[in-house]
Coordinates of C-alpha atoms and ligand atoms in Angstrom, one line a residue:
X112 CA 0.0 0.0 0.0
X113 CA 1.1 3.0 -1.0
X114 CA 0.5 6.8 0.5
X115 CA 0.1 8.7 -2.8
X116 CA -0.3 12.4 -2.0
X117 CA -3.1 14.6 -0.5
X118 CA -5.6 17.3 -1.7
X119 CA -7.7 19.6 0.5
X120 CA -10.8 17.6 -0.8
X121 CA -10.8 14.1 -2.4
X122 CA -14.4 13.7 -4.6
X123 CA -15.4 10.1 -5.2
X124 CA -16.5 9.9 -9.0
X125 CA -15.7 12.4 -11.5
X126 CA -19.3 12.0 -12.8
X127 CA -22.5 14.6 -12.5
X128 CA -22.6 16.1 -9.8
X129 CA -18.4 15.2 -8.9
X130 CA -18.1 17.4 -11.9
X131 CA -19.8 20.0 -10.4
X132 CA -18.0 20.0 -6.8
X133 CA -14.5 19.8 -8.6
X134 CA -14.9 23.1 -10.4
X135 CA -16.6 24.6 -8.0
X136 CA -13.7 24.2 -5.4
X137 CA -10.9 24.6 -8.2
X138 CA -12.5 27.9 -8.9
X139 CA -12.2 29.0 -5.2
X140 CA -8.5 28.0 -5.1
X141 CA -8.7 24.3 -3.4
X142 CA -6.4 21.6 -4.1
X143 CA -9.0 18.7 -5.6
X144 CA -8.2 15.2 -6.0
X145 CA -11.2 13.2 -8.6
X146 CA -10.6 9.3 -8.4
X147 CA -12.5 7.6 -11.1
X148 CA -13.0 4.3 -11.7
X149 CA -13.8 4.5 -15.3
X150 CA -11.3 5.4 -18.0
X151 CA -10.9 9.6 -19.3
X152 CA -13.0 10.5 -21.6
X153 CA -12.1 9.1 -24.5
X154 CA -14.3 7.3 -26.4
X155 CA -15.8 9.4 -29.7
X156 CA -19.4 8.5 -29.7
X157 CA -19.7 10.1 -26.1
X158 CA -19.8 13.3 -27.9
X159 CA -22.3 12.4 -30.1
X160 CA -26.3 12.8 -29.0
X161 CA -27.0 9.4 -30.9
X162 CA -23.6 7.4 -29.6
X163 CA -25.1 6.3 -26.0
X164 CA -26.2 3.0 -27.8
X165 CA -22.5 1.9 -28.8
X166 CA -21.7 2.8 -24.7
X167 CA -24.0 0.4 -23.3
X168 CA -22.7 -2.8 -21.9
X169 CA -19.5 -1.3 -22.9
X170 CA -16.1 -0.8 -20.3
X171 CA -18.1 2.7 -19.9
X172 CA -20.9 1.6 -18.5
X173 CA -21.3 -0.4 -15.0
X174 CA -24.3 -2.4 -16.9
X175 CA -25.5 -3.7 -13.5
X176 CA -28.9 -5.8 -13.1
X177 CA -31.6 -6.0 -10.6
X178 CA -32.0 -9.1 -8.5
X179 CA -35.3 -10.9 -10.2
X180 CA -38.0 -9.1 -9.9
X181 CA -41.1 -11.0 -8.4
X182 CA -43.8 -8.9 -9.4
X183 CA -42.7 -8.2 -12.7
X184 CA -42.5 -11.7 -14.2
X185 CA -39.0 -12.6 -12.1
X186 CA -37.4 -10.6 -14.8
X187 CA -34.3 -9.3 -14.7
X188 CA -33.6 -5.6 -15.2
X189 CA -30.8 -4.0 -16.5
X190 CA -29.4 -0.7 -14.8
X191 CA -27.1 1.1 -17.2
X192 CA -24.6 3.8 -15.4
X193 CA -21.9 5.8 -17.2
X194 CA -18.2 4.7 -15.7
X195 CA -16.2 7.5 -17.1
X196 CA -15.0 11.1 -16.5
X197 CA -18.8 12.6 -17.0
X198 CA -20.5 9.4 -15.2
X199 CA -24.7 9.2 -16.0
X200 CA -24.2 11.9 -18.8
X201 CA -22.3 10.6 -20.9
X202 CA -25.2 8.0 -21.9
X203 CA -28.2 9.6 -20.7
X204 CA -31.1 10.5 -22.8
X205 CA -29.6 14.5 -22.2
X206 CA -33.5 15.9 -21.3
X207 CA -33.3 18.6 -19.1
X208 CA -36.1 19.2 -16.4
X209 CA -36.1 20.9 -13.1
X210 CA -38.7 19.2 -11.3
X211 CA -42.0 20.3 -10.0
X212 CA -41.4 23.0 -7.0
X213 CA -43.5 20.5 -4.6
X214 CA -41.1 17.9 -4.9
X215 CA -38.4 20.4 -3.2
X216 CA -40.8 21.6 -1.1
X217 CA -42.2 17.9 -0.2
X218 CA -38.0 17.4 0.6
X219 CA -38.0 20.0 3.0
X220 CA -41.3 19.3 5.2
X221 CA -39.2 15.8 5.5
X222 CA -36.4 17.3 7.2
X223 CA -34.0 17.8 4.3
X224 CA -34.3 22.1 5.7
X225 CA -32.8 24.2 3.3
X226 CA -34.0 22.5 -0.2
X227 CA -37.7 23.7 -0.6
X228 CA -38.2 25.2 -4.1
X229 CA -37.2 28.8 -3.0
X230 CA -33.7 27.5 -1.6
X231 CA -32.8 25.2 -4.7
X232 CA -33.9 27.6 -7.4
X233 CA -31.3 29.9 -7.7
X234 CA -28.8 26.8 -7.9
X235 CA -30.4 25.9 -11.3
X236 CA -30.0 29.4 -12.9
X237 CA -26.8 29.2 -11.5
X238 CA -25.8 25.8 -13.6
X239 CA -28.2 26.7 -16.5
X240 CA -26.8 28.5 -19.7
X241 CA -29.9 28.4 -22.0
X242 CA -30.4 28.8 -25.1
X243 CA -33.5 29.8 -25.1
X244 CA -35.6 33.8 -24.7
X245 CA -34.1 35.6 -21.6
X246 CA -36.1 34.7 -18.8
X247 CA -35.8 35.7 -15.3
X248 CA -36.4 32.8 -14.0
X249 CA -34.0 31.0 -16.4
X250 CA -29.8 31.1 -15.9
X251 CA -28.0 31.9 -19.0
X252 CA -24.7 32.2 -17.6
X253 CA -23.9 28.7 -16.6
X254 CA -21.4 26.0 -17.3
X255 CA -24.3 23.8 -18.9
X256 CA -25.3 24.3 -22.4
X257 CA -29.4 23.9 -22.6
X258 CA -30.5 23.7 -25.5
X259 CA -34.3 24.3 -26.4
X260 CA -36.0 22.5 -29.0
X261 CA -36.6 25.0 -32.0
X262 CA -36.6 22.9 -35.3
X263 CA -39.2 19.9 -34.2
X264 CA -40.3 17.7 -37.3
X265 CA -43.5 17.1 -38.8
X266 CA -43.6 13.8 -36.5
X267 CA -42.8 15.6 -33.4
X268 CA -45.1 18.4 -34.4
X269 CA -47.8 16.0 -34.9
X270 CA -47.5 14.4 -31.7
X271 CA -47.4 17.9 -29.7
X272 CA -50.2 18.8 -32.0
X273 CA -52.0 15.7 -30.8
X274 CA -51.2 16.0 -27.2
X275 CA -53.0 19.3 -27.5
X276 CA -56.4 17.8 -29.1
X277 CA -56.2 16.0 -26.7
X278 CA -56.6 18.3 -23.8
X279 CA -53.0 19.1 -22.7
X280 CA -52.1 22.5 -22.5
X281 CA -49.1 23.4 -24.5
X282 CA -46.3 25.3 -22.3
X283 CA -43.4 26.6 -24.2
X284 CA -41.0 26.6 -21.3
X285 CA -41.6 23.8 -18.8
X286 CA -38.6 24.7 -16.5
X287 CA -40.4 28.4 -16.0
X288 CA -43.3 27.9 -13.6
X289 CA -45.8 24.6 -13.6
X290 CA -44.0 21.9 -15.7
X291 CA -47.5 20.5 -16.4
X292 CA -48.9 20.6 -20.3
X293 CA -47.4 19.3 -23.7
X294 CA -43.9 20.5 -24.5
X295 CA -40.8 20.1 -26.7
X296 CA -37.9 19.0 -25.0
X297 CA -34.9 21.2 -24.0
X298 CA -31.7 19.1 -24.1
X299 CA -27.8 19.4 -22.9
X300 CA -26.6 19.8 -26.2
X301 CA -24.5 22.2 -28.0
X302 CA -24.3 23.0 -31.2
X303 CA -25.1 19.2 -32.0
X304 CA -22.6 17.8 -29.5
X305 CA -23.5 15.8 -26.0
X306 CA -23.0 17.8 -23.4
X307 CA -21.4 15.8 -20.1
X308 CA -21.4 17.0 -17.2
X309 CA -17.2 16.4 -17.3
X310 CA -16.9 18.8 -20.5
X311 CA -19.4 21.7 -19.5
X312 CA -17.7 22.3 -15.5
X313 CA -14.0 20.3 -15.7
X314 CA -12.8 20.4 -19.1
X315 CA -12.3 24.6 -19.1
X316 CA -9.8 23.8 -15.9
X317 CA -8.5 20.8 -16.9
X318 CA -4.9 21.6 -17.4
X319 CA -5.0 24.0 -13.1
X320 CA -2.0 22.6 -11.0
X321 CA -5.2 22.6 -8.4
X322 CA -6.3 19.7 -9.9
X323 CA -5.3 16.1 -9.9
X324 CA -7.2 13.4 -12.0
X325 CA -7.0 9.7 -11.2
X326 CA -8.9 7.6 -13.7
X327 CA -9.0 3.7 -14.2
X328 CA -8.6 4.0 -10.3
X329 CA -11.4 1.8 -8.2
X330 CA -12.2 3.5 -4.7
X331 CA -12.4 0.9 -2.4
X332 CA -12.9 1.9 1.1
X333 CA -12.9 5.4 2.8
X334 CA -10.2 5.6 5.7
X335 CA -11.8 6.8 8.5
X336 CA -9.6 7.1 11.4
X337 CA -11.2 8.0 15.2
X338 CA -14.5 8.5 13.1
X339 CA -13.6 10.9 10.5
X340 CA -12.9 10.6 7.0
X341 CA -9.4 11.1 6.3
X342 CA -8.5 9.6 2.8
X343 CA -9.6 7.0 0.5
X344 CA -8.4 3.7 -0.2
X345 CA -8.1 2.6 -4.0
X346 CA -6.7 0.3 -6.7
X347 CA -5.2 1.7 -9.9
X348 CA -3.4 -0.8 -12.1
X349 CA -3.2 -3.9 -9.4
X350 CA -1.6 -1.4 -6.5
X351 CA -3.2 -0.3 -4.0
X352 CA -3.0 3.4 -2.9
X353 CA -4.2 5.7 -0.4
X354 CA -5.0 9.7 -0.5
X355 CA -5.4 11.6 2.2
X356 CA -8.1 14.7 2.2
X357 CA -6.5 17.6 4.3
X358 CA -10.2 19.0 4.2
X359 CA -12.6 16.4 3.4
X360 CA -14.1 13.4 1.4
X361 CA -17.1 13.9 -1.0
X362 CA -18.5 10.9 -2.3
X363 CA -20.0 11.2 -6.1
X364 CA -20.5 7.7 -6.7
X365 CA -24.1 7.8 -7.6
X366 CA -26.7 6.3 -6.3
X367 CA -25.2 2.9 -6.5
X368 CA -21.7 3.3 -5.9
X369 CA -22.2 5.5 -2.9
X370 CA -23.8 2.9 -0.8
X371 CA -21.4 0.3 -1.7
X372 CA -18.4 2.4 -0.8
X373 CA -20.2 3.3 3.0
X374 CA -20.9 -0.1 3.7
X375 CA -17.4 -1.1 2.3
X376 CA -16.0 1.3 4.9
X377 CA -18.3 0.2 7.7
X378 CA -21.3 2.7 7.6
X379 CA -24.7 1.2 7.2
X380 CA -26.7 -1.6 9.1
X381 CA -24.7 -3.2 11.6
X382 CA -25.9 -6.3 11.4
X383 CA -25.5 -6.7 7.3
X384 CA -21.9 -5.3 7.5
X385 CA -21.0 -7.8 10.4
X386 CA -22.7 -10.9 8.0
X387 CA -19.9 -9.5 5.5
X388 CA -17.2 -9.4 8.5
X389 CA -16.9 -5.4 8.2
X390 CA -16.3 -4.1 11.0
X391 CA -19.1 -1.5 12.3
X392 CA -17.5 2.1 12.1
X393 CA -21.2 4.3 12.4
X394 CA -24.4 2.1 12.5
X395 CA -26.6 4.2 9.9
X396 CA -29.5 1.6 8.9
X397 CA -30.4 3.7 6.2
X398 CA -27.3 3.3 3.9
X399 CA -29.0 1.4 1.1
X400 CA -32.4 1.5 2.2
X401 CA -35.2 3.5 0.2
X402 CA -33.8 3.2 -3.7
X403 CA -36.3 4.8 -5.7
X404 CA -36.6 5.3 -9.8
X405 CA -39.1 6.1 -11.7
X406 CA -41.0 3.2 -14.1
X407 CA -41.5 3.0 -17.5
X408 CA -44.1 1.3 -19.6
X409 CA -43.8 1.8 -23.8
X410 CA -46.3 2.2 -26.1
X411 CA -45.3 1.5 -29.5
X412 CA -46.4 2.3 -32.8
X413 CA -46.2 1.5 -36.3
X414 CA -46.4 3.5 -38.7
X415 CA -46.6 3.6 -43.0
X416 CA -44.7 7.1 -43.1
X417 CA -40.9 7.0 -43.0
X418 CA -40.3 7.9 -39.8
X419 CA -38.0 11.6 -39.7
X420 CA -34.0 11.3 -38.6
X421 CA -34.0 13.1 -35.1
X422 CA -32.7 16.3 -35.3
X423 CA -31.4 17.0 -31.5
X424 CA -31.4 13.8 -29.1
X425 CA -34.7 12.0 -30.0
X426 CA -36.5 12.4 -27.3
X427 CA -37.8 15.9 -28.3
X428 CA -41.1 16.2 -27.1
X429 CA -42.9 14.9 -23.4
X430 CA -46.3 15.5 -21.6
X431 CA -46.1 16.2 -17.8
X432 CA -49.7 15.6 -16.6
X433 CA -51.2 15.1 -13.2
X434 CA -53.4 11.6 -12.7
X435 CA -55.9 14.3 -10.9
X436 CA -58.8 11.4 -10.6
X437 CA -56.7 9.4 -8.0
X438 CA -56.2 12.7 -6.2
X439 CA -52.7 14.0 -7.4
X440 CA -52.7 17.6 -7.7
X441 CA -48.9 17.8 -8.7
X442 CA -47.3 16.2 -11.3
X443 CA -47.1 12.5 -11.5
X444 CA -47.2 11.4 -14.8
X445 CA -44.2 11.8 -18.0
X446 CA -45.1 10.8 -21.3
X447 CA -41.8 11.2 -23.2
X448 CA -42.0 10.7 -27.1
X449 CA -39.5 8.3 -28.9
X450 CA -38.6 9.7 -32.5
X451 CA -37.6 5.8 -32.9
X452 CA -39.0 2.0 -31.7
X453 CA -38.2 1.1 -27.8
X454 CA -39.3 -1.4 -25.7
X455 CA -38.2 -3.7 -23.3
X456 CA -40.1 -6.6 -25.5
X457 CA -38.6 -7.7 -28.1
X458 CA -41.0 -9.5 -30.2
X459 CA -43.4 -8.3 -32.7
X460 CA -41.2 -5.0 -33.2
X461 CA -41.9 -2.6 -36.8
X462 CA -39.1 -1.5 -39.2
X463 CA -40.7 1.6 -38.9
X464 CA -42.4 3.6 -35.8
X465 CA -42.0 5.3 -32.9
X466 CA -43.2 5.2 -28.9
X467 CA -43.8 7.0 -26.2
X468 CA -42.9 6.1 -22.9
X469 CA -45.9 6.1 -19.7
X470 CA -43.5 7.3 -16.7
X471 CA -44.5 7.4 -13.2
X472 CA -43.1 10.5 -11.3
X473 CA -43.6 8.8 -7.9
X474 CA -44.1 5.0 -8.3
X475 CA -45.1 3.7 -4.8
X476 CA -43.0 0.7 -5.1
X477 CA -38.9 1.1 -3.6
X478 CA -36.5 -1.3 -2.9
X479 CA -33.1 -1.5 -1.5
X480 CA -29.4 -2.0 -2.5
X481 CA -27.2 -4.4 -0.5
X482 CA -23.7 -5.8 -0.1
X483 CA -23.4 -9.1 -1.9
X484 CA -19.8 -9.3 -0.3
X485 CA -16.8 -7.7 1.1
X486 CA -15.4 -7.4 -2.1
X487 CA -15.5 -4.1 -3.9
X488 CA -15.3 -5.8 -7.0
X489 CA -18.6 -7.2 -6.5
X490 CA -21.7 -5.9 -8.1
X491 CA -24.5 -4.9 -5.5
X492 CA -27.2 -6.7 -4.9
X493 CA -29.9 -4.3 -6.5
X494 CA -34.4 -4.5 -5.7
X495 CA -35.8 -1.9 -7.0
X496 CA -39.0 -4.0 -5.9
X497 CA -40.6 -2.7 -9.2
X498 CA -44.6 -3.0 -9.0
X499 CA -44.6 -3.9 -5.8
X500 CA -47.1 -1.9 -5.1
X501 CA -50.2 -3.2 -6.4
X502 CA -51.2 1.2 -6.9
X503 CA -48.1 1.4 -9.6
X504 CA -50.0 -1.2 -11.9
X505 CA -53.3 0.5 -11.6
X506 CA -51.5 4.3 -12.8
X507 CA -49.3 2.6 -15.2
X508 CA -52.5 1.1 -16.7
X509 CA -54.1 4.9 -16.4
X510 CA -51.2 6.1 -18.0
X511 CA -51.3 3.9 -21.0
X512 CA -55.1 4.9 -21.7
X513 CA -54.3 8.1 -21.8
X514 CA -51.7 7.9 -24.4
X515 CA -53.6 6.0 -26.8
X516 CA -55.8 8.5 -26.1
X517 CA -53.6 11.5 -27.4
X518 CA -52.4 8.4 -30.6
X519 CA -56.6 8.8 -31.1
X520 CA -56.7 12.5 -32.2
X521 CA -56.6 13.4 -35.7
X522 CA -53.7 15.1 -35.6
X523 CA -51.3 11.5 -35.4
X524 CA -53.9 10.0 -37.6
X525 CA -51.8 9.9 -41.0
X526 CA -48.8 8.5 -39.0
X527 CA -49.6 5.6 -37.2
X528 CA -50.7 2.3 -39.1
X529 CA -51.4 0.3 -35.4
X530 CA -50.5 0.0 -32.1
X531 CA -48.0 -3.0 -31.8
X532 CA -47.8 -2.5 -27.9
X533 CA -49.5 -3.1 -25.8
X534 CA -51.5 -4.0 -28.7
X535 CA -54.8 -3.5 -30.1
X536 CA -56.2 -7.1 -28.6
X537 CA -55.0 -6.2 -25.4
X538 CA -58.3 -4.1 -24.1
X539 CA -59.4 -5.1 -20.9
X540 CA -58.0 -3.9 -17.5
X541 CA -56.6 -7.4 -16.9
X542 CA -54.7 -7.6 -20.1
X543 CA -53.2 -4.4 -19.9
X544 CA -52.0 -5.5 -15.9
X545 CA -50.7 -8.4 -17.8
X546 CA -48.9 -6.1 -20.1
X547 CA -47.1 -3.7 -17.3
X548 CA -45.9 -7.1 -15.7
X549 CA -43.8 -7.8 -18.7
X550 CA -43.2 -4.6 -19.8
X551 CA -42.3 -1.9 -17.2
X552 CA -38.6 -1.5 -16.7
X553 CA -36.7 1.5 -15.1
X554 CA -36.6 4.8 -15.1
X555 CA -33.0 5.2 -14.8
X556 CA -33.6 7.7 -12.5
X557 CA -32.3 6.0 -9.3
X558 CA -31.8 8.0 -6.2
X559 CA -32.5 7.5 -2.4
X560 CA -29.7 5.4 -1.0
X561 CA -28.3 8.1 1.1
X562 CA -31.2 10.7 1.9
X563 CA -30.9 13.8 3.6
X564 CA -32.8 13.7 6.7
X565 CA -32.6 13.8 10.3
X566 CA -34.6 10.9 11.3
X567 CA -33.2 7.1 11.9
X568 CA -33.1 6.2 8.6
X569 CA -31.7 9.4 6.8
X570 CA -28.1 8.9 5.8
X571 CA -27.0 12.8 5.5
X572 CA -28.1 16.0 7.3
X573 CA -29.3 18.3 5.6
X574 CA -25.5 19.8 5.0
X575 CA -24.5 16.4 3.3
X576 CA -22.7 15.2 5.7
X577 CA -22.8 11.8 6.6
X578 CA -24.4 11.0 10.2
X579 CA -22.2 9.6 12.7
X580 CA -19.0 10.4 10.7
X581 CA -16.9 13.7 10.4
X582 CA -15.5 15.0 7.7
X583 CA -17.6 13.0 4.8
X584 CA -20.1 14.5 2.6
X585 CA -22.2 13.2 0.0
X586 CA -22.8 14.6 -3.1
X587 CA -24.8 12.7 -5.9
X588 CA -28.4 11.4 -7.2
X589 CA -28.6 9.4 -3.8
X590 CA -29.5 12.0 -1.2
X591 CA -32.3 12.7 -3.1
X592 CA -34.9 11.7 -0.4
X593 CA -37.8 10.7 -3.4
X594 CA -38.0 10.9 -7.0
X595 CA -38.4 14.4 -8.4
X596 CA -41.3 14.7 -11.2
X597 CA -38.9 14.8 -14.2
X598 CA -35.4 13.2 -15.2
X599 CA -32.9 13.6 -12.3
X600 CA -29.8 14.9 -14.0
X601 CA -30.5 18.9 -13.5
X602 CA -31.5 18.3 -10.1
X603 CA -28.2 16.0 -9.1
X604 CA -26.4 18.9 -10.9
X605 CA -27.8 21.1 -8.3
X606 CA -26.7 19.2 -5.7
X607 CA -23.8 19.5 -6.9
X608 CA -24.1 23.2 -6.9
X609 CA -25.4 22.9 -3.7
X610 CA -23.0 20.6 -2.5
X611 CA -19.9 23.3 -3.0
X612 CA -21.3 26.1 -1.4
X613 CA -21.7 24.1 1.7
X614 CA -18.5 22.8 1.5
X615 CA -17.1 26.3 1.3
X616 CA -19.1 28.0 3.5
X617 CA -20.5 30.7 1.2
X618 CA -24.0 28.9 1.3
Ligands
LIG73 C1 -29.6 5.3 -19.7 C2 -29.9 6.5 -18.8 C3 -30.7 7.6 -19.4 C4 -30.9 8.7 -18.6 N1 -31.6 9.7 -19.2 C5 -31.7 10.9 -18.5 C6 -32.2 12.1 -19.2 O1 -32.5 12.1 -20.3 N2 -32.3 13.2 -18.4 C7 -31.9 13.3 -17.1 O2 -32.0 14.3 -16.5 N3 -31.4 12.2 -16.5 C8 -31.2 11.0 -17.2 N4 -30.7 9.9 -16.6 C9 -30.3 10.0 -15.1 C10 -29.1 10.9 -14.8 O3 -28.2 10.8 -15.9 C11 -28.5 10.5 -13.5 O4 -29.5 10.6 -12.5 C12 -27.3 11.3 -13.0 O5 -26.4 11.4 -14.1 C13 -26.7 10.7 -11.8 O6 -25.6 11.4 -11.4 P1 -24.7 11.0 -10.2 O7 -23.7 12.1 -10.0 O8 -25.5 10.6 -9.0 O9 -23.9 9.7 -10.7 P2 -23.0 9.4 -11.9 O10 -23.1 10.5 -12.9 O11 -23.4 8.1 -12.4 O12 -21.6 9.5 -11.4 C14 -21.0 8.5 -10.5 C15 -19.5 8.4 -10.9 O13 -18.9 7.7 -9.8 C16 -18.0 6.7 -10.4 N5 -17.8 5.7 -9.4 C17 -18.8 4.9 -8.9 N6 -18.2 4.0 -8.0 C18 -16.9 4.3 -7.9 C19 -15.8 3.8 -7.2 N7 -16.0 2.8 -6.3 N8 -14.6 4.4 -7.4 C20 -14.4 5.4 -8.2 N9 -15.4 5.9 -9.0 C21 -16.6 5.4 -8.8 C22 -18.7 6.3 -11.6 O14 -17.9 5.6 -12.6 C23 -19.3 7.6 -12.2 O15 -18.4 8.3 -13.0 C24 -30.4 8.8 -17.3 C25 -29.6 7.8 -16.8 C26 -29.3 6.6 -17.5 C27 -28.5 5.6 -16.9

């Protein structure tokens, strides 16, 4: 084992938010060690908005699965995760949404104090740089490139058009005010390039003697010492290294990784890290617990027409709706529309069509993340517990109706030949349960394994830092106590924003 060096802060994961803390602190004049256990960013098609499929199951991406899944046929799902400088964005589907202002506000009722709306708004102007009409309530100064949607084609005009006979409002700017109506996407793209989270904060400092980057390097314990965080432990090329953080340890290892590296260090439930032989360091029952994502059910079409080349990311047009008949007055429902066929079933697919995806915002269902050994090598043990609550059938089922719905209106009429999924024989209630089982998948958006809180099963106070332990603070998709209503990559880049005003005091 070898002592490396030190940095005033050592960051965990040089992927969205890391990217974000990293600059953040360079800018303020701290010495910042990133340890990455993916490769740099090397690989062309990450700079492409189309390139994510060639990244999948590739050494980029973690490509973990979910343990079987009982109430979803006992499949198995697979969890994609970018493992790279750039993490999540470098295959992510790039739409940019805030969130609904309840979901912040529903954070800090909980006892996450200090991220209600108000608090985390001016952290998204401050990220934002978009592309769109000046806005107030928009940031156009920001590392981030967002890019609105201003050339949509005839199929993604028909399907907005549709939406709209349909009885959705259209709102041109769904990150200004209530997300809720018909909308075309904005995306992080620039000037037809990906934007990752790496490139937009780290890349303009790359070359500052402030900064050391250590990629191909797999963290592999925290050292705490006398209960606070003093270093971490990692492996790059076979040796096994140590760096010490003058300052303190941020962990950016997403939802997943951040977890795994706690218990690996001895913070979580006591008695799951003494089956593993860790020894207990801070007994926080709550590392792992409460993994929520969002679930997604396709709808797919055919259709006679050829079917237009996407002209930003694909994904250029969603619905955010409220269910309002079960009692939701805040959004709970994304439709997002596929310029191309997806689905998680592979049969019976067309050459040509296109689907929209029935999201739900706040699934009832949520598993848990475990250990599946001492060895950091070893993937978790991932349960979403997807459908587990019988209420997530019954929306998805809502949700699926009231796409058809919009595919009804006269507007998609000339594009769609038939409905391939769920189908046209599947019509009843029970059929279409029948459907979710085999079709729902993830969200992608997994967050929750290390929530802010101050109750027995919160992992971080409300400052981030990790209960029971000095000197560690989390930054990353996991604190996120529940599921914002829209993608989670702006709102993990605010926590990252967040994240470094905390650490230097200026909050
Ligand atoms: C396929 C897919 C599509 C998505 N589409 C969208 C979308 O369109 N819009 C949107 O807003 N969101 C989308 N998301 C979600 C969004 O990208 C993520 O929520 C977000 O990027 C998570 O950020 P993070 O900082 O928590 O983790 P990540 O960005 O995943 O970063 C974690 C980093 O830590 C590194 N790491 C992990 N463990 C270790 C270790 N032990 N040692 C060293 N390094 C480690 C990882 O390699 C990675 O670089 C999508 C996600 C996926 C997977």
């Amino acid at each position: 084992m070898t002592t490396t060096e030190s940095a005033d802060v050592v960051v965990v994961g040089g992927g969205t938010a890391g990217s974000v803390v990293v600059r953040r602190l360079v800018d303020a004049g701290h010495r910042v060690a990133v340890i990455e256990a993916g490769p740099a960013d090397g690989r062309p098609e990450i700079g492409s908005p189309f390139g994510a499929g060639a990244l999948f199951a590739s050494e980029v991406d973690w490509a973990l699965s979910t343990v079987p899944q009982s109430h979803a046929n006992d499949r198995v799902l697979y969890q994609p995760r970018g493992k790279s400088l750039g993490g999540s964005t470098i295959l992510n589907g790039m739409l940019y949404i805030r969130g609904a202002h309840s979901d912040y506000d529903a954070w800090a009722a909980a006892g996450a104090t200090g991220w209600s709306w108000r608090e985390v708004e001016p952290y998204f102007r401050r990220l934002e740089n978009y592309d769109g009409a000046a806005d107030p309530t928009r940031g156009a100064h920001g590392p981030l490139r967002v890019h609105r949607n201003t050339d949509p084609d005839p199929l993604v005009t028909a399907f907005v058009d549709a939406a709209v006979q349909a009885g959705h409002r259209f709102n041109d700017d769904y990150n200004a005010g209530d997300s809720r109506g018909v909308s075309y996407t904005q995306a992080t793209v620039d000037d037809g390039n990906r934007v990752t989270a790496w490139r937009a904060y780290v890349s303009p400092v790359a070359d500052s003697p402030l900064l050391r980057v250590i990629t191909d390097a797999l963290v592999t314990k925290i050292v705490i010492e006398n209960g606070r965080a003093v270093g971490v432990e990692y492996v790059h090329d076979g040796e096994r290294h140590v760096i010490r953080a003058d300052r303190e340890v941020v962990l950016s290892a997403g939802t997943f990784g951040t977890p795994q590296l706690l218990m690996l260090s001895g913070v979580g439930a006591s008695a799951d890290l003494r089956q593993h032989g860790i020894e207990v360091v801070a007994d926080l029952p709550g590392v792992g617990r409460n993994l929520r994502d969002h679930v997604a059910s396709p709808v797919v079409w055919e259709s006679g027409r050829a079917v237009p080349t996407p002209r930003m990311t694909g994904i250029e047009a969603q619905v955010i709706a409220d269910s309002g008949g079960t009692g939701a007055t805040e959004p709970d429902r994304q439709a997002v529309f596929l310029s191309f066929v997806y689905s998680t079933i592979a049969e019976n697919l067309p050459e040509q069509g296109f689907t929209a995806l029935a999201i739900l915002l706040h699934p009832h269902s949520h598993g848990q993340v475990r250990l599946r050994s001492a060895n950091p090598g070893d993937p978790l043990l991932v349960d979403p517990g997807i459908l587990s609550d019988p209420r997530d059938i019954e929306a998805i089922v809502d949700h699926l109706e009231s796409l058809r719905d919009i595919a009804r209106h006269p507007a998609l009429a000339d594009w769609i030949t038939s409905e391939v999924h769920p189908g046209h024989d599947r019509v009843s209630r029970d059929a279409l349960r029948d459907y979710v089982r085999a079709s729902a998948g993830s969200g992608h958006h997994q967050v929750g394994t290390a929530r802010i809180g101050t109750d027995p099963l919160a992992v971080v106070d409300p400052q981030l830092l990790v209960h029971g332990v000095t000197g560690l603070r989390i930054a990353d998709a996991s604190v996120m106590p529940t599921t914002p209503a829209g993608n989670t990559a702006a709102p993990t880049l605010m926590i990252g924003e967040r994240a470094a005003d905390l650490i230097l005091g200026t909050h």
